[in-house]
Amino acid sequence: MSIATASTTPAPRLPRERSDLVVVGAGIVGLAHAVEAVRRGLSVTVVERDRQPVGASVRNFGHCCITAQRGELLDLAVRSRTGWLDAASRAGLWAPEAGALVVARSATELAVLEELREERGADAVRMRTRDEVGDALGRPADERGDLVGGALLPADLRVNPREAAPRLAAWLARQPGVHIAWGTNVTGVESGTVHTARGPVHGDQVLLCVGHDLDRLYPDEAEAHGIERCRLSMARVEAPPAFRTDSAVLTATSMLRYDGFTAMPSAGALRSEVTGHSEELLAIGANVMFTRLPDGTVLVGDSHAYDVTEIPFQDEATTALLLREAARVLGVREVKVTERWQGVYASSARGPLLVRDVAPGVRALSVTSGIGMTLSFGLAAATFEGALPVSA
Ligand SMILES: Cc1cc2nc3c(=O)[nH]c(=O)nc-3n(C[C@H](O)[C@H](O)[C@H](O)COP(=O)(O)OP(=O)(O)OC[C@H]3O[C@@H](n4cnc5c(N)ncnc54)[C@H](O)[C@@H]3O)c2cc1C
């Protein structure tokens, strides 16, 4: 796996001066907060245990999945979109406004999309014909028999997960008043002081953005919110030659996972239909989707398995199932895998966010559903406006 700053990460060094804000964790949630802090003229120290970002934020699809959210999460996601575009232009990130293409391969799938268009309007959900979907997927005109149509969700954004967090960190490090302490494990936190294996770091406010590893620092808070580790099988494959879209490509199993779709009247019928023809995909918690990276390779995933402790073993049958289904959607016999990995993110059945003040001036913030890329900049804006609901 190549990540932009791999060879350029500076040697660990702790700042002597006190910062306005100390952020623990250089994943996208922590970095988005650091960017927002800089925008507001605050001094920031980011403390990260690894020498470069290697958590959930570099292992995902790079899909800011805006339209498929609902309610407060939709508001945060829309807000986040603006923050992403602003950060992208400042830090020089690849962030095409390419939207997401939802492929429909049955009348029921199409019905869910049409219902979403009714609710959100024809600009937000642009229906696509079979041939428009076939063209976007690069499938030959005579091999589109399984396609029914689809919808483009133009508000969705794409970023490159391999570069977004490293480049944001590199940009932050060049800003006055910002310090990034890589390779520095945080061992404990109290008001005004973050204790690390290299010594203390001082700040007026502390924000813990450690994702699923909150249980290492605050086990009671993590347990109270029911935080588990969700493991996902991912692969990078060579793209079929005619597949060129930068839109994220979603399928029926994606529609079963996002609230925007599951609230539609036909969602129940869709679940029964998918259970009927692809029960094995539901058994692995599949969300069959893919995104193309700027170099033309394609990220394919994913499955979902939940446990408090992350089990290291990846079942080959799970990946094979996902790859077979992705190949079907792409209209090719098979896809050639160039990399595989396991992604891990924080998950909770009790809610999509953990926002808790664990000590005066110390806040823990973990996204406990698989949409941290989508929400990151919206959360950062809401944090500084005091607009995030904090659990007691
Ligand atoms: C395979 C996969 C696909 C996904 N797809 C999408 C998607 O398409 N769209 C979307 O919106 N979201 C997606 N997600 C979810 C998204 O990636 C996460 O919600 C998001 O990256 C969480 O960001 P984070 O900063 O909280 O966590 P992380 O990126 O995991 O960062 C946490 C950081 O904290 C550091 N840390 C932890 N403990 C300490 C400590 N004690 N001291 C110092 N540092 C510490 C870690 O090293 C890490 O760098 C996906 C996730 C995965 C795994």
Coordinates of C-alpha atoms and ligand atoms in Angstrom, one line a residue:
M1 CA 0.0 0.0 0.0
S2 CA 1.5 3.3 -0.9
I3 CA 0.5 6.4 1.1
A4 CA 1.6 9.9 0.1
T5 CA 3.7 10.8 3.2
A6 CA 5.2 7.4 3.9
S7 CA 8.7 8.5 3.3
T8 CA 8.3 12.1 4.4
T9 CA 6.8 11.8 7.9
P10 CA 9.0 13.8 10.3
A11 CA 10.7 12.2 13.3
P12 CA 8.5 12.5 16.4
R13 CA 8.9 15.7 18.4
L14 CA 6.6 17.1 21.1
P15 CA 5.8 20.9 21.2
R16 CA 7.0 22.7 24.3
E17 CA 4.3 25.4 24.1
R18 CA 0.7 24.9 25.1
S19 CA -1.9 24.7 22.2
D20 CA -5.4 26.0 22.1
L21 CA -6.4 22.5 21.0
V22 CA -4.8 19.0 21.2
V23 CA -6.3 16.5 18.9
V24 CA -5.5 12.8 19.5
G25 CA -5.7 10.7 16.3
A26 CA -4.7 11.7 12.7
G27 CA -7.5 10.0 11.0
I28 CA -10.0 12.0 9.0
V29 CA -12.1 12.9 12.0
G30 CA -9.2 14.3 14.0
L31 CA -7.7 16.0 10.9
A32 CA -11.0 17.6 9.9
H33 CA -11.2 19.1 13.4
A34 CA -7.6 20.4 13.1
V35 CA -8.4 22.0 9.8
E36 CA -11.4 23.7 11.2
A37 CA -9.4 24.9 14.2
V38 CA -6.8 26.4 11.9
R39 CA -9.6 28.1 9.9
R40 CA -10.7 29.7 13.2
G41 CA -7.1 30.9 14.0
L42 CA -6.5 28.4 16.8
S43 CA -3.2 26.7 17.5
V44 CA -3.4 22.9 17.3
T45 CA -1.2 19.9 18.2
V46 CA -2.2 16.6 16.6
V47 CA -0.9 13.5 18.4
E48 CA -0.8 10.3 16.4
R49 CA 0.6 6.9 17.6
D50 CA 1.6 5.8 14.1
R51 CA 4.1 7.4 11.7
Q52 CA 1.4 8.1 9.1
P53 CA -2.4 7.6 9.0
V54 CA -3.1 3.8 8.6
G55 CA -6.5 3.6 10.3
A56 CA -10.0 3.4 8.8
S57 CA -9.5 6.7 7.0
V58 CA -7.0 5.2 4.5
R59 CA -8.7 1.8 4.2
N60 CA -12.0 2.9 2.9
F61 CA -13.6 3.7 -0.5
G62 CA -13.2 7.5 -0.4
H63 CA -16.9 7.9 -0.9
C64 CA -18.6 10.8 0.8
C65 CA -22.0 9.3 0.8
I66 CA -24.2 12.3 1.2
T67 CA -27.6 11.7 -0.5
A68 CA -28.2 8.2 1.1
Q69 CA -28.1 9.8 4.6
R70 CA -31.3 10.9 6.4
G71 CA -32.3 13.4 9.1
E72 CA -29.6 14.9 11.2
L73 CA -26.9 12.8 9.5
L74 CA -28.0 14.2 6.1
D75 CA -27.6 17.7 7.5
L76 CA -24.2 16.9 8.8
A77 CA -23.2 15.2 5.5
V78 CA -24.3 18.2 3.4
R79 CA -22.3 20.5 5.7
S80 CA -19.4 18.1 5.4
R81 CA -19.4 18.3 1.6
T82 CA -18.7 22.1 1.8
G83 CA -15.9 21.4 4.2
W84 CA -14.3 18.7 2.1
L85 CA -14.4 20.9 -1.0
D86 CA -12.8 23.8 0.9
A87 CA -10.1 21.6 2.4
A88 CA -9.5 19.9 -1.0
S89 CA -8.8 23.3 -2.6
R90 CA -6.5 24.4 0.2
A91 CA -4.6 21.1 0.6
G92 CA -4.7 20.1 -3.1
L93 CA -6.7 17.0 -2.8
W94 CA -8.4 15.0 -5.6
A95 CA -12.1 15.5 -4.8
P96 CA -14.2 15.2 -8.0
E97 CA -17.9 16.1 -7.7
A98 CA -18.6 12.9 -9.4
G99 CA -21.6 11.7 -7.4
A100 CA -22.6 8.1 -6.9
L101 CA -24.2 5.9 -9.4
V102 CA -26.7 3.4 -8.0
V103 CA -27.2 0.4 -10.4
A104 CA -30.7 -1.1 -10.5
R105 CA -30.9 -4.7 -11.8
S106 CA -34.6 -5.3 -10.9
A107 CA -37.9 -3.4 -10.9
T108 CA -37.8 -3.4 -7.1
E109 CA -34.4 -1.8 -7.0
L110 CA -35.6 0.8 -9.5
A111 CA -38.7 1.4 -7.4
V112 CA -36.6 2.3 -4.4
L113 CA -34.7 4.8 -6.4
E114 CA -37.8 6.3 -7.9
E115 CA -39.3 6.7 -4.4
L116 CA -36.1 8.5 -3.3
R117 CA -36.4 10.8 -6.3
E118 CA -40.0 11.6 -5.3
E119 CA -38.8 12.5 -1.8
R120 CA -35.6 14.5 -2.7
G121 CA -36.4 15.8 -6.1
A122 CA -35.2 15.1 -9.6
D123 CA -32.0 17.2 -9.2
A124 CA -30.8 15.3 -6.2
V125 CA -31.7 11.9 -7.6
R126 CA -31.3 11.8 -11.4
M127 CA -32.8 8.6 -12.9
R128 CA -30.7 6.8 -15.5
T129 CA -31.7 4.5 -18.3
R130 CA -30.2 1.0 -18.7
D131 CA -27.9 2.3 -21.5
E132 CA -26.7 5.3 -19.5
V133 CA -25.8 2.9 -16.6
G134 CA -24.2 0.5 -19.1
D135 CA -22.1 3.3 -20.6
A136 CA -21.0 4.5 -17.2
L137 CA -19.9 1.0 -16.3
G138 CA -18.2 0.6 -19.7
R139 CA -20.3 -2.5 -20.5
P140 CA -20.7 -3.4 -24.2
A141 CA -24.1 -2.6 -25.6
D142 CA -25.0 -6.2 -26.1
E143 CA -24.1 -7.2 -22.6
R144 CA -26.5 -5.2 -20.5
G145 CA -29.4 -7.7 -20.2
D146 CA -29.4 -7.7 -16.4
L147 CA -29.4 -3.9 -16.1
V148 CA -32.8 -2.1 -15.6
G149 CA -31.6 1.4 -15.0
G150 CA -30.3 3.4 -12.0
A151 CA -29.8 6.8 -10.5
L152 CA -27.0 9.3 -10.2
L153 CA -26.8 11.0 -6.8
P154 CA -24.8 14.1 -7.9
A155 CA -24.2 15.6 -4.4
D156 CA -22.0 12.6 -3.4
L157 CA -18.2 13.4 -3.5
R158 CA -15.2 11.2 -4.2
V159 CA -11.8 11.5 -2.6
N160 CA -8.8 9.3 -2.7
P161 CA -8.5 7.6 0.7
R162 CA -4.9 6.8 0.1
E163 CA -4.0 10.5 -0.1
A164 CA -6.7 12.5 1.7
A165 CA -5.6 12.1 5.3
P166 CA -1.8 12.1 4.6
R167 CA -2.1 15.2 2.4
L168 CA -4.3 17.0 4.9
A169 CA -1.8 16.2 7.6
A170 CA 1.1 17.5 5.4
W171 CA -0.9 20.7 4.7
L172 CA -1.7 21.2 8.4
A173 CA 2.0 20.7 9.3
R174 CA 2.8 23.7 7.1
Q175 CA 0.4 26.1 8.8
P176 CA 1.6 28.4 11.6
G177 CA 0.6 27.3 15.1
V178 CA 0.2 23.6 14.0
H179 CA 2.3 20.8 15.3
I180 CA 1.9 17.1 14.4
A181 CA 3.5 14.6 16.7
W182 CA 3.7 11.3 14.8
G183 CA 4.7 8.1 16.4
T184 CA 3.5 9.2 19.7
N185 CA 1.1 7.0 21.6
V186 CA -1.3 8.6 24.0
T187 CA -1.5 6.7 27.3
G188 CA -3.9 8.9 29.3
V189 CA -5.7 12.2 29.3
E190 CA -6.7 14.7 31.9
S191 CA -8.0 18.3 31.7
G192 CA -5.4 20.4 29.9
T193 CA -2.8 17.6 29.6
V194 CA -2.4 14.6 27.2
H195 CA 0.1 12.0 28.5
T196 CA 2.1 10.3 25.9
A197 CA 4.8 7.6 25.8
R198 CA 7.2 10.5 24.9
G199 CA 6.0 13.0 27.6
P200 CA 3.1 15.4 28.2
V201 CA 1.4 17.6 25.7
H202 CA -0.6 20.6 26.9
G203 CA -3.7 22.2 25.5
D204 CA -6.7 24.2 26.7
Q205 CA -9.1 21.8 25.0
V206 CA -8.5 18.1 24.1
L207 CA -10.4 16.2 21.5
L208 CA -10.0 12.4 21.3
C209 CA -10.6 11.2 17.8
V210 CA -9.3 7.7 18.2
G211 CA -12.2 5.8 16.4
H212 CA -12.6 2.3 17.6
D213 CA -9.7 2.5 20.0
L214 CA -11.6 4.6 22.4
D215 CA -11.8 1.5 24.6
R216 CA -8.0 1.6 25.1
L217 CA -8.3 5.0 26.9
Y218 CA -11.9 5.1 28.1
P219 CA -13.2 1.6 28.3
D220 CA -16.3 2.5 30.4
E221 CA -17.3 5.2 27.9
A222 CA -16.8 2.8 25.0
E223 CA -18.7 0.0 26.7
A224 CA -21.6 2.4 27.7
H225 CA -22.0 3.2 24.0
G226 CA -21.6 -0.5 22.9
I227 CA -18.6 0.2 20.7
E228 CA -17.5 -2.8 18.6
R229 CA -15.0 -3.2 15.9
C230 CA -16.5 -3.7 12.5
R231 CA -14.2 -5.6 10.1
L232 CA -14.5 -5.3 6.4
S233 CA -12.9 -7.3 3.5
M234 CA -11.5 -5.0 0.8
A235 CA -9.6 -5.5 -2.4
R236 CA -8.0 -3.3 -5.0
V237 CA -8.5 -4.7 -8.6
E238 CA -7.4 -3.8 -12.1
A239 CA -10.2 -1.9 -13.8
P240 CA -11.9 -3.4 -16.8
P241 CA -10.6 -1.3 -19.8
A242 CA -13.9 0.6 -20.5
F243 CA -14.7 1.4 -16.8
R244 CA -13.9 5.0 -16.4
T245 CA -16.4 6.7 -14.1
D246 CA -15.3 8.5 -11.0
S247 CA -18.7 8.1 -9.5
A248 CA -18.9 5.7 -6.6
V249 CA -20.9 2.7 -7.8
L250 CA -23.5 1.3 -5.4
T251 CA -25.8 -1.8 -5.8
A252 CA -28.9 -3.3 -4.2
T253 CA -26.9 -4.4 -1.1
S254 CA -25.8 -0.8 -0.6
M255 CA -29.5 0.3 -0.7
L256 CA -30.1 -2.1 2.2
R257 CA -27.5 -0.4 4.4
Y258 CA -28.2 3.4 4.2
D259 CA -31.2 5.0 5.9
G260 CA -32.0 7.2 2.9
F261 CA -32.9 4.1 0.9
T262 CA -34.2 1.9 3.8
A263 CA -36.9 4.4 4.6
M264 CA -38.4 4.1 1.2
P265 CA -41.7 2.1 0.9
S266 CA -40.2 -0.5 -1.4
A267 CA -37.2 -1.2 0.8
G268 CA -39.0 -4.1 2.6
A269 CA -39.7 -5.7 -0.8
L270 CA -36.1 -5.1 -1.8
R271 CA -34.8 -6.9 1.3
S272 CA -37.1 -9.9 0.5
E273 CA -35.9 -10.0 -3.1
V274 CA -32.2 -9.9 -2.2
T275 CA -32.8 -12.5 0.5
G276 CA -34.4 -14.7 -2.2
H277 CA -31.5 -14.5 -4.8
S278 CA -28.4 -13.6 -2.8
E279 CA -28.8 -14.7 0.8
E280 CA -25.1 -15.4 1.0
L281 CA -24.4 -11.7 0.4
L282 CA -26.6 -10.7 3.3
A283 CA -25.0 -13.4 5.5
I284 CA -21.6 -11.6 5.2
G285 CA -23.2 -8.2 5.6
A286 CA -22.3 -7.2 2.1
N287 CA -22.4 -3.7 0.7
V288 CA -21.2 -4.5 -2.8
M289 CA -19.8 -1.2 -4.1
F290 CA -16.7 0.1 -5.8
T291 CA -14.8 3.3 -6.5
R292 CA -12.1 4.1 -9.0
L293 CA -8.8 5.7 -7.9
P294 CA -7.1 8.3 -10.0
D295 CA -4.6 5.7 -11.3
G296 CA -7.5 3.7 -12.7
T297 CA -7.5 0.8 -10.2
V298 CA -10.7 0.1 -8.4
L299 CA -11.5 -0.4 -4.7
V300 CA -14.0 -3.2 -4.2
G301 CA -15.8 -4.2 -1.1
D302 CA -17.2 -4.8 1.4
S303 CA -18.4 -7.2 4.1
H304 CA -19.2 -6.5 7.7
A305 CA -18.4 -8.6 10.8
Y306 CA -18.7 -7.3 14.4
D307 CA -16.8 -8.0 17.6
V308 CA -15.3 -6.0 20.4
T309 CA -11.9 -7.5 19.7
E310 CA -10.8 -7.5 16.1
I311 CA -10.4 -11.1 14.8
P312 CA -7.3 -11.1 12.4
F313 CA -8.4 -13.8 10.1
Q314 CA -10.0 -13.0 6.7
D315 CA -12.2 -15.6 5.2
E316 CA -11.3 -16.0 1.5
A317 CA -14.8 -17.1 0.7
T318 CA -16.1 -13.7 1.8
T319 CA -13.7 -11.8 -0.5
A320 CA -14.4 -14.2 -3.4
L321 CA -18.1 -13.6 -3.0
L322 CA -17.7 -9.8 -3.1
L323 CA -15.3 -10.0 -6.1
R324 CA -17.7 -12.3 -8.0
E325 CA -20.6 -9.9 -7.4
A326 CA -18.5 -6.8 -8.4
A327 CA -17.5 -8.6 -11.6
R328 CA -21.1 -9.3 -12.4
V329 CA -22.0 -5.6 -12.0
L330 CA -19.0 -4.6 -14.1
G331 CA -20.0 -7.1 -16.7
V332 CA -16.7 -9.1 -16.7
R333 CA -15.9 -12.7 -16.0
E334 CA -13.5 -11.9 -13.2
V335 CA -11.5 -9.1 -11.8
K336 CA -7.7 -9.2 -11.2
V337 CA -6.8 -8.5 -7.5
T338 CA -3.7 -6.4 -6.8
E339 CA -4.1 -5.8 -3.1
R340 CA -6.3 -7.1 -0.2
W341 CA -6.7 -5.7 3.3
Q342 CA -9.0 -5.7 6.3
G343 CA -10.6 -2.4 7.2
V344 CA -11.8 -1.7 10.8
Y345 CA -14.1 1.0 12.1
A346 CA -16.0 1.8 15.2
S347 CA -19.6 0.5 15.2
S348 CA -22.4 0.6 17.7
A349 CA -26.0 -0.5 17.5
R350 CA -26.8 2.3 19.9
G351 CA -26.2 5.2 17.5
P352 CA -24.0 6.5 14.7
L353 CA -22.0 8.9 16.9
L354 CA -20.3 8.9 20.3
V355 CA -19.8 12.5 21.5
R356 CA -19.0 12.6 25.2
D357 CA -17.2 15.0 27.5
V358 CA -15.0 12.6 29.5
A359 CA -13.4 15.3 31.7
P360 CA -13.7 19.2 31.8
G361 CA -12.3 20.3 28.4
V362 CA -11.8 16.8 27.1
R363 CA -14.2 15.5 24.5
A364 CA -14.3 12.0 22.9
L365 CA -15.7 11.9 19.4
S366 CA -16.0 8.6 17.5
V367 CA -18.2 8.0 14.4
T368 CA -19.8 4.6 15.3
S369 CA -21.2 3.8 11.9
G370 CA -19.3 3.4 8.6
I371 CA -19.7 7.0 7.5
G372 CA -16.8 8.9 9.1
M373 CA -15.4 10.0 5.7
T374 CA -18.8 11.4 4.8
L375 CA -19.4 13.2 8.1
S376 CA -15.9 14.4 9.2
F377 CA -16.0 18.0 8.1
G378 CA -19.6 18.5 9.1
L379 CA -18.8 17.2 12.5
A380 CA -15.8 19.5 12.8
A381 CA -18.0 22.5 11.9
A382 CA -20.7 21.5 14.4
T383 CA -18.1 20.9 17.2
F384 CA -16.8 24.4 17.0
E385 CA -20.3 25.9 16.8
G386 CA -21.3 23.9 19.9
A387 CA -24.0 22.3 17.8
L388 CA -23.2 18.6 18.4
P389 CA -25.5 16.9 20.8
V390 CA -23.2 15.6 23.7
S391 CA -24.3 12.4 25.5
A392 CA -24.4 12.7 29.3
Ligands
LIG1 C1 -13.3 -0.7 4.6 C2 -13.9 0.6 5.0 C3 -14.8 1.2 4.1 C4 -15.4 2.4 4.5 N1 -16.1 3.1 3.5 C5 -16.5 4.4 3.9 C6 -17.1 5.2 2.9 O1 -17.1 4.9 1.7 N2 -17.6 6.4 3.3 C7 -17.5 6.8 4.6 O2 -18.0 7.9 4.9 N3 -16.9 6.1 5.5 C8 -16.4 4.9 5.2 N4 -15.8 4.1 6.1 C9 -15.8 4.6 7.5 C10 -14.7 5.6 7.7 O3 -13.5 5.2 7.1 C11 -14.5 5.9 9.2 O4 -15.7 6.1 9.8 C12 -13.5 7.0 9.4 O5 -12.3 6.8 8.7 C13 -13.2 7.1 10.9 O6 -12.2 8.1 11.1 P1 -11.4 8.3 12.4 O7 -10.5 9.4 12.2 O8 -12.4 8.3 13.5 O9 -10.7 6.9 12.6 P2 -9.2 6.4 12.1 O10 -8.9 6.8 10.6 O11 -9.1 5.0 12.4 O12 -8.2 7.3 12.9 C14 -8.1 7.1 14.3 C15 -6.6 7.5 14.6 O13 -6.4 7.5 16.0 C16 -5.1 7.0 16.2 N5 -5.0 6.5 17.6 C17 -5.8 5.6 18.2 N6 -5.4 5.5 19.5 C18 -4.4 6.4 19.7 C19 -3.6 6.7 20.8 N7 -3.8 6.1 22.0 N8 -2.6 7.6 20.7 C20 -2.4 8.2 19.5 N9 -3.2 8.0 18.4 C21 -4.2 7.0 18.5 C22 -5.0 5.8 15.3 O14 -3.7 5.4 15.1 C23 -5.7 6.4 14.0 O15 -4.7 7.0 13.2 C24 -15.2 2.9 5.8 C25 -14.4 2.3 6.7 C26 -13.7 1.1 6.3 C27 -12.8 0.4 7.2

